[in-house]
Amino acid sequence: MSSTDPGRRPETPPAFILGSGITALGVFRILGRKGIPVLSLQARPGFEKRSKWFERARETGLSGTSESVAECLRETHHEGGVLIPCSDEFALETASLDDDLSQRFRSCVPPLETLELLIDKGKFHERLVSKGIPHPTTHVVDDPSDFASLFDTKRPRYFIKPRLSHRFRQEVGLK
């Protein structure tokens, strides 16, 4: 059902899906089945474009490099809607929107400072330490030389996560 489908309630504001992949597909399906118009802002959508509820918000979309969410929203003909970020990167951009866009396009993301704390594993670790909150042993690795200290310990098994997952994925191509 597209947003032009006669079964859709015209007063329902559209949901703008920010992101691609399995999370975006799930959002398209869940909201589309409820009759909520769902629009993609992606320039190159993934397999979610095969969903029967998929629709582009405009001809050109987010390329992920040159155009920001704010620029896309300013150029859309829609007066408002709800933003649903499907990645850390888009959640950060959504939380960074200016007051005008935040009023026109609602979202359910925490304040930028909170989001940055939760997404950046190094900042999160620092906060846990500063507040005396128990947490697993954590080694923050900011450059390759920091890896050497990991192998000097008596605990040979590690669960390794990048400090910023979305940047790691962009640079390395792995999750």
mmCIF file of C-alpha atoms in Angstrom:
data_model
loop_
_atom_site.group_PDB
_atom_site.id
_atom_site.type_symbol
_atom_site.label_atom_id
_atom_site.label_comp_id
_atom_site.label_asym_id
_atom_site.label_seq_id
_atom_site.Cartn_x
_atom_site.Cartn_y
_atom_site.Cartn_z
ATOM 1 C CA MET A 1 0.000 0.000 0.000
ATOM 2 C CA SER A 2 1.631 3.247 -1.060
ATOM 3 C CA SER A 3 0.933 6.610 0.537
ATOM 4 C CA THR A 4 -1.415 7.363 -2.370
ATOM 5 C CA ASP A 5 -3.509 4.273 -1.636
ATOM 6 C CA PRO A 6 -7.197 5.079 -1.004
ATOM 7 C CA GLY A 7 -7.154 2.826 2.114
ATOM 8 C CA ARG A 8 -4.755 5.173 3.870
ATOM 9 C CA ARG A 9 -6.092 7.804 6.228
ATOM 10 C CA PRO A 10 -5.102 11.174 4.717
ATOM 11 C CA GLU A 11 -4.533 12.837 8.105
ATOM 12 C CA THR A 12 -1.842 10.343 9.072
ATOM 13 C CA PRO A 13 1.556 12.064 8.909
ATOM 14 C CA PRO A 14 4.213 10.168 6.976
ATOM 15 C CA ALA A 15 7.069 8.325 8.606
ATOM 16 C CA PHE A 16 10.429 9.141 7.024
ATOM 17 C CA ILE A 17 12.720 6.141 7.185
ATOM 18 C CA LEU A 18 16.362 7.162 7.593
ATOM 19 C CA GLY A 19 18.573 4.258 6.681
ATOM 20 C CA SER A 20 18.598 1.077 4.714
ATOM 21 C CA GLY A 21 18.747 -2.661 5.188
ATOM 22 C CA ILE A 22 16.944 -5.076 7.477
ATOM 23 C CA THR A 23 15.980 -2.470 10.088
ATOM 24 C CA ALA A 24 14.477 -0.178 7.449
ATOM 25 C CA LEU A 25 12.621 -3.110 5.879
ATOM 26 C CA GLY A 26 11.123 -4.004 9.264
ATOM 27 C CA VAL A 27 9.939 -0.427 9.773
ATOM 28 C CA PHE A 28 8.397 -0.290 6.284
ATOM 29 C CA ARG A 29 6.497 -3.533 6.942
ATOM 30 C CA ILE A 30 5.290 -2.717 10.445
ATOM 31 C CA LEU A 31 4.084 0.804 9.678
ATOM 32 C CA GLY A 32 2.838 -0.009 6.180
ATOM 33 C CA ARG A 33 0.588 -2.783 7.516
ATOM 34 C CA LYS A 34 -0.976 -0.220 9.872
ATOM 35 C CA GLY A 35 -1.787 2.126 6.988
ATOM 36 C CA ILE A 36 0.874 4.657 7.934
ATOM 37 C CA PRO A 37 2.584 6.183 4.894
ATOM 38 C CA VAL A 38 6.293 5.340 4.934
ATOM 39 C CA LEU A 39 8.787 7.268 2.842
ATOM 40 C CA SER A 40 12.463 6.637 2.200
ATOM 41 C CA LEU A 41 15.009 9.429 2.023
ATOM 42 C CA GLN A 42 17.754 7.109 0.738
ATOM 43 C CA ALA A 43 19.450 7.868 -2.594
ATOM 44 C CA ARG A 44 20.384 4.207 -3.035
ATOM 45 C CA PRO A 45 17.962 2.089 -1.023
ATOM 46 C CA GLY A 46 18.778 -1.552 -0.361
ATOM 47 C CA PHE A 47 16.465 -4.523 -0.554
ATOM 48 C CA GLU A 48 13.777 -2.619 1.387
ATOM 49 C CA LYS A 49 12.864 -0.991 -1.934
ATOM 50 C CA ARG A 50 11.158 -4.286 -2.854
ATOM 51 C CA SER A 51 8.632 -3.866 -0.054
ATOM 52 C CA LYS A 52 5.137 -3.149 -1.300
ATOM 53 C CA TRP A 53 5.082 -0.182 1.108
ATOM 54 C CA PHE A 54 8.311 1.367 -0.150
ATOM 55 C CA GLU A 55 8.031 4.865 -1.566
ATOM 56 C CA ARG A 56 10.606 7.593 -2.069
ATOM 57 C CA ALA A 57 10.064 10.922 -0.347
ATOM 58 C CA ARG A 58 11.645 12.758 -3.288
ATOM 59 C CA GLU A 59 13.622 12.119 -6.468
ATOM 60 C CA THR A 60 17.062 12.468 -4.913
ATOM 61 C CA GLY A 61 17.835 11.190 -1.474
ATOM 62 C CA LEU A 62 20.510 10.831 1.140
ATOM 63 C CA SER A 63 23.741 9.669 -0.390
ATOM 64 C CA GLY A 64 25.338 9.083 2.973
ATOM 65 C CA THR A 65 28.235 11.368 2.133
ATOM 66 C CA SER A 66 27.375 14.734 0.662
ATOM 67 C CA GLU A 67 23.862 15.501 1.794
ATOM 68 C CA SER A 68 22.583 15.672 5.342
ATOM 69 C CA VAL A 69 19.190 14.728 6.714
ATOM 70 C CA ALA A 70 18.517 18.435 7.351
ATOM 71 C CA GLU A 71 19.162 19.338 3.697
ATOM 72 C CA CYS A 72 16.876 16.540 2.509
ATOM 73 C CA LEU A 73 14.068 17.561 4.855
ATOM 74 C CA ARG A 74 14.298 21.225 3.847
ATOM 75 C CA GLU A 75 13.876 20.231 0.201
ATOM 76 C CA THR A 76 10.959 17.835 0.662
ATOM 77 C CA HIS A 77 7.461 19.096 -0.131
ATOM 78 C CA HIS A 78 6.092 17.528 3.070
ATOM 79 C CA GLU A 79 5.143 19.933 5.842
ATOM 80 C CA GLY A 80 5.941 17.442 8.559
ATOM 81 C CA GLY A 81 6.118 13.852 9.625
ATOM 82 C CA VAL A 82 7.929 11.494 11.945
ATOM 83 C CA LEU A 83 11.607 10.612 11.530
ATOM 84 C CA ILE A 84 12.648 7.040 12.210
ATOM 85 C CA PRO A 85 16.424 6.633 12.143
ATOM 86 C CA CYS A 86 17.541 3.060 11.451
ATOM 87 C CA SER A 87 21.234 3.469 12.299
ATOM 88 C CA ASP A 88 23.472 5.212 14.813
ATOM 89 C CA GLU A 89 24.585 7.697 12.175
ATOM 90 C CA PHE A 90 21.025 8.754 11.335
ATOM 91 C CA ALA A 91 20.041 8.855 15.009
ATOM 92 C CA LEU A 92 22.905 11.329 15.585
ATOM 93 C CA GLU A 93 21.808 13.452 12.615
ATOM 94 C CA THR A 94 18.198 13.397 13.810
ATOM 95 C CA ALA A 95 19.216 14.522 17.303
ATOM 96 C CA SER A 96 21.283 17.330 15.716
ATOM 97 C CA LEU A 97 18.420 18.917 13.753
ATOM 98 C CA ASP A 98 17.732 22.600 14.351
ATOM 99 C CA ASP A 99 14.607 23.719 16.221
ATOM 100 C CA ASP A 100 12.626 24.507 13.055
ATOM 101 C CA LEU A 101 13.097 21.047 11.566
ATOM 102 C CA SER A 102 12.642 19.346 14.950
ATOM 103 C CA GLN A 103 9.213 20.968 15.236
ATOM 104 C CA ARG A 104 8.175 20.047 11.676
ATOM 105 C CA PHE A 105 9.574 16.514 11.784
ATOM 106 C CA ARG A 106 9.124 14.778 15.122
ATOM 107 C CA SER A 107 11.269 11.913 16.331
ATOM 108 C CA CYS A 108 11.767 9.708 19.327
ATOM 109 C CA VAL A 109 15.496 10.074 19.921
ATOM 110 C CA PRO A 110 17.200 11.207 23.117
ATOM 111 C CA PRO A 111 19.106 14.497 23.315
ATOM 112 C CA LEU A 112 22.330 14.584 21.285
ATOM 113 C CA GLU A 113 24.593 14.475 24.367
ATOM 114 C CA THR A 114 22.895 11.302 25.628
ATOM 115 C CA LEU A 115 22.980 9.676 22.221
ATOM 116 C CA GLU A 116 26.692 10.433 21.768
ATOM 117 C CA LEU A 117 27.389 8.908 25.176
ATOM 118 C CA LEU A 118 25.535 5.702 24.319
ATOM 119 C CA ILE A 119 26.941 5.316 20.803
ATOM 120 C CA ASP A 120 30.611 6.070 21.566
ATOM 121 C CA LYS A 121 31.836 3.049 23.532
ATOM 122 C CA GLY A 122 34.862 5.001 24.829
ATOM 123 C CA LYS A 123 32.730 7.852 26.198
ATOM 124 C CA PHE A 124 30.339 5.329 27.726
ATOM 125 C CA HIS A 125 33.236 3.551 29.459
ATOM 126 C CA GLU A 126 34.575 6.872 30.797
ATOM 127 C CA ARG A 127 31.145 7.745 32.220
ATOM 128 C CA LEU A 128 30.793 4.358 33.921
ATOM 129 C CA VAL A 129 34.224 4.756 35.521
ATOM 130 C CA SER A 130 33.545 8.359 36.624
ATOM 131 C CA LYS A 131 30.253 7.355 38.269
ATOM 132 C CA GLY A 132 31.679 4.207 39.885
ATOM 133 C CA ILE A 133 29.228 1.964 38.061
ATOM 134 C CA PRO A 134 30.321 -1.697 37.835
ATOM 135 C CA HIS A 135 31.075 -2.788 34.273
ATOM 136 C CA PRO A 136 33.074 -5.420 32.391
ATOM 137 C CA THR A 137 36.803 -4.887 31.986
ATOM 138 C CA THR A 138 37.154 -2.469 29.103
ATOM 139 C CA HIS A 139 40.180 -1.450 27.057
ATOM 140 C CA VAL A 140 39.587 1.570 24.849
ATOM 141 C CA VAL A 141 41.588 1.289 21.641
ATOM 142 C CA ASP A 142 42.092 4.582 19.826
ATOM 143 C CA ASP A 143 44.957 3.545 17.544
ATOM 144 C CA PRO A 144 46.765 0.318 16.554
ATOM 145 C CA SER A 145 49.446 0.709 19.230
ATOM 146 C CA ASP A 146 46.748 0.327 21.912
ATOM 147 C CA PHE A 147 46.255 -3.293 20.832
ATOM 148 C CA ALA A 148 49.670 -4.253 22.230
ATOM 149 C CA SER A 149 48.467 -3.706 25.798
ATOM 150 C CA LEU A 150 45.624 -6.165 25.273
ATOM 151 C CA PHE A 151 48.018 -9.043 24.789
ATOM 152 C CA ASP A 152 50.057 -8.226 27.903
ATOM 153 C CA THR A 153 47.189 -9.209 30.201
ATOM 154 C CA LYS A 154 46.378 -12.634 31.623
ATOM 155 C CA ARG A 155 42.883 -12.627 30.093
ATOM 156 C CA PRO A 156 43.377 -13.944 26.560
ATOM 157 C CA ARG A 157 39.706 -13.772 25.503
ATOM 158 C CA TYR A 158 38.048 -10.556 24.426
ATOM 159 C CA PHE A 159 34.846 -9.285 22.974
ATOM 160 C CA ILE A 160 35.967 -6.523 20.614
ATOM 161 C CA LYS A 161 33.698 -3.702 19.494
ATOM 162 C CA PRO A 162 34.633 -0.588 17.562
ATOM 163 C CA ARG A 163 34.363 2.697 19.435
ATOM 164 C CA LEU A 164 31.967 4.098 16.806
ATOM 165 C CA SER A 165 30.256 1.269 14.913
ATOM 166 C CA HIS A 166 28.946 3.371 12.029
ATOM 167 C CA ARG A 167 32.364 4.897 11.284
ATOM 168 C CA PHE A 168 34.050 1.499 11.538
ATOM 169 C CA ARG A 169 31.526 0.072 9.077
ATOM 170 C CA GLN A 170 32.191 2.942 6.631
ATOM 171 C CA GLU A 171 35.973 2.598 6.829
ATOM 172 C CA VAL A 172 36.361 -1.184 7.031
ATOM 173 C CA GLY A 173 33.180 -2.416 5.381
ATOM 174 C CA LEU A 174 32.389 -4.816 8.234
ATOM 175 C CA LYS A 175 30.003 -4.613 11.138
#
